[in-house]
């Protein structure tokens, strides 16, 4: 996944597609921030660094709450910084306040399927499909 594709900006127009739909396929972390909130700017730096470090294993969507008030209201964002982790179309974690980088890593790791497991799952699916094709012959 290209670097830019790991970090996207959420708006009223694209939020459901970027976050809700993508969370049905994988992990999406939404960073709620505002330009006047120093801690939210620091949180954003940490989360962007993690998104690049994880090389696309999760999608980071940033939401400027000053510009996207409807999204902030929809998800009851009352304090900044704030982030929410989406999986299968729903919020599975809600973090308020700046956290140490290790805590964000722990949070993301809790919901990621290990890469080795992904490879085994893909191989099992391929094997299963191959068997189905042979039985249909």
Short mmCIF file of C-alpha atoms in Angstrom, two decimals:
data_model
loop_
_atom_site.label_atom_id
_atom_site.label_comp_id
_atom_site.label_asym_id
_atom_site.label_seq_id
_atom_site.Cartn_x
_atom_site.Cartn_y
_atom_site.Cartn_z
CA UNK A 1 0.00 0.00 0.00
CA UNK A 2 1.39 3.37 -0.97
CA UNK A 3 2.37 5.69 1.85
CA UNK A 4 -0.37 8.23 1.05
CA UNK A 5 -3.01 5.47 1.00
CA UNK A 6 -2.26 4.60 4.64
CA UNK A 7 -3.24 8.04 5.92
CA UNK A 8 -6.37 9.75 4.62
CA UNK A 9 -8.44 12.77 5.60
CA UNK A 10 -12.01 12.07 6.67
CA UNK A 11 -14.84 14.42 5.70
CA UNK A 12 -18.63 14.38 5.90
CA UNK A 13 -18.67 13.17 2.29
CA UNK A 14 -16.19 10.28 2.52
CA UNK A 15 -16.28 9.15 6.16
CA UNK A 16 -18.62 6.17 5.74
CA UNK A 17 -16.70 4.89 2.74
CA UNK A 18 -13.26 5.44 4.25
CA UNK A 19 -14.01 4.28 7.76
CA UNK A 20 -17.13 2.13 7.98
CA UNK A 21 -16.69 0.24 4.70
CA UNK A 22 -12.91 -0.19 5.06
CA UNK A 23 -13.30 -1.40 8.64
CA UNK A 24 -15.26 -4.38 7.30
CA UNK A 25 -12.07 -5.45 5.50
CA UNK A 26 -9.50 -4.40 8.08
CA UNK A 27 -8.60 -2.13 10.94
CA UNK A 28 -9.27 1.62 10.74
CA UNK A 29 -7.99 4.10 13.32
CA UNK A 30 -9.68 7.51 13.32
CA UNK A 31 -7.74 10.42 14.79
CA UNK A 32 -10.02 13.28 15.88
CA UNK A 33 -8.00 16.50 16.14
CA UNK A 34 -8.08 20.29 15.89
CA UNK A 35 -5.31 22.67 14.82
CA UNK A 36 -5.52 24.67 18.08
CA UNK A 37 -5.06 21.61 20.34
CA UNK A 38 -1.34 20.99 20.88
CA UNK A 39 -1.75 17.45 22.28
CA UNK A 40 -3.87 16.43 19.30
CA UNK A 41 -1.10 17.59 16.95
CA UNK A 42 1.41 15.48 18.90
CA UNK A 43 -0.96 12.50 18.83
CA UNK A 44 -1.33 12.88 15.08
CA UNK A 45 2.45 12.77 14.61
CA UNK A 46 2.65 9.54 16.62
CA UNK A 47 -0.26 7.93 14.76
CA UNK A 48 1.12 8.89 11.34
CA UNK A 49 4.49 7.42 12.29
CA UNK A 50 2.75 4.18 13.36
CA UNK A 51 0.68 4.01 10.17
CA UNK A 52 3.88 4.18 8.14
CA UNK A 53 5.69 1.74 10.43
CA UNK A 54 2.86 -0.80 10.10
CA UNK A 55 3.00 -0.38 6.29
CA UNK A 56 -0.70 -0.47 5.57
CA UNK A 57 -1.77 -3.12 8.08
CA UNK A 58 -4.24 -0.52 9.32
CA UNK A 59 -5.72 2.62 7.80
CA UNK A 60 -5.38 5.95 9.59
CA UNK A 61 -8.13 8.49 8.93
CA UNK A 62 -7.69 11.97 10.37
CA UNK A 63 -10.72 14.15 11.11
CA UNK A 64 -10.33 17.87 11.78
CA UNK A 65 -13.17 18.43 14.26
CA UNK A 66 -13.25 22.18 13.56
CA UNK A 67 -14.07 21.50 9.91
CA UNK A 68 -16.05 18.28 10.37
CA UNK A 69 -18.32 19.10 13.30
CA UNK A 70 -21.01 16.64 12.15
CA UNK A 71 -18.64 13.67 12.36
CA UNK A 72 -17.40 14.76 15.79
CA UNK A 73 -21.00 15.06 16.98
CA UNK A 74 -22.03 11.73 15.41
CA UNK A 75 -19.30 9.92 17.35
CA UNK A 76 -19.66 11.98 20.55
CA UNK A 77 -16.15 13.43 20.47
CA UNK A 78 -16.07 15.69 23.52
CA UNK A 79 -12.35 16.10 24.13
CA UNK A 80 -9.16 16.26 22.10
CA UNK A 81 -7.10 14.44 21.29
CA UNK A 82 -9.36 11.46 20.77
CA UNK A 83 -9.17 8.40 18.59
CA UNK A 84 -11.50 5.55 17.82
CA UNK A 85 -10.66 2.17 16.43
CA UNK A 86 -13.15 0.67 13.95
CA UNK A 87 -13.51 -3.00 13.11
CA UNK A 88 -16.36 -4.63 11.17
CA UNK A 89 -18.23 -1.35 10.84
CA UNK A 90 -18.25 -0.51 14.56
CA UNK A 91 -16.19 1.33 17.15
CA UNK A 92 -14.26 -1.29 19.14
CA UNK A 93 -12.02 1.07 21.15
CA UNK A 94 -12.30 4.70 22.21
CA UNK A 95 -9.21 6.49 23.52
CA UNK A 96 -9.33 10.00 24.97
CA UNK A 97 -6.24 12.04 25.68
CA UNK A 98 -2.65 11.71 24.53
CA UNK A 99 -1.19 8.26 25.18
CA UNK A 100 2.38 6.95 25.05
CA UNK A 101 3.32 5.50 21.65
CA UNK A 102 3.59 2.00 23.16
CA UNK A 103 -0.08 2.18 24.22
CA UNK A 104 -1.17 2.98 20.65
CA UNK A 105 0.89 0.03 19.39
CA UNK A 106 -0.72 -2.27 21.95
CA UNK A 107 -4.15 -1.01 20.93
CA UNK A 108 -3.53 -1.64 17.21
CA UNK A 109 -1.85 -5.02 17.78
CA UNK A 110 -4.84 -6.22 19.80
CA UNK A 111 -7.02 -6.07 16.67
CA UNK A 112 -4.59 -7.01 13.92
CA UNK A 113 -4.36 -10.54 12.59
CA UNK A 114 -0.66 -11.51 12.70
CA UNK A 115 0.92 -11.54 9.24
CA UNK A 116 1.78 -15.23 9.57
CA UNK A 117 -1.87 -16.01 10.32
CA UNK A 118 -2.95 -13.99 7.27
CA UNK A 119 -0.63 -16.05 5.07
CA UNK A 120 -1.96 -19.31 6.56
CA UNK A 121 -5.56 -18.14 6.08
CA UNK A 122 -4.87 -17.18 2.45
CA UNK A 123 -3.22 -20.53 1.80
CA UNK A 124 -6.13 -22.41 3.39
CA UNK A 125 -8.63 -20.45 1.26
CA UNK A 126 -6.64 -21.15 -1.91
CA UNK A 127 -6.44 -24.85 -1.07
CA UNK A 128 -10.17 -24.98 -0.33
CA UNK A 129 -11.03 -23.25 -3.62
CA UNK A 130 -8.76 -25.61 -5.51
CA UNK A 131 -10.56 -28.62 -3.98
CA UNK A 132 -13.95 -27.15 -4.91
CA UNK A 133 -12.85 -26.65 -8.51
CA UNK A 134 -11.61 -30.23 -8.76
CA UNK A 135 -14.84 -31.62 -7.29
CA UNK A 136 -16.86 -29.66 -9.85
CA UNK A 137 -14.99 -31.26 -12.77
#
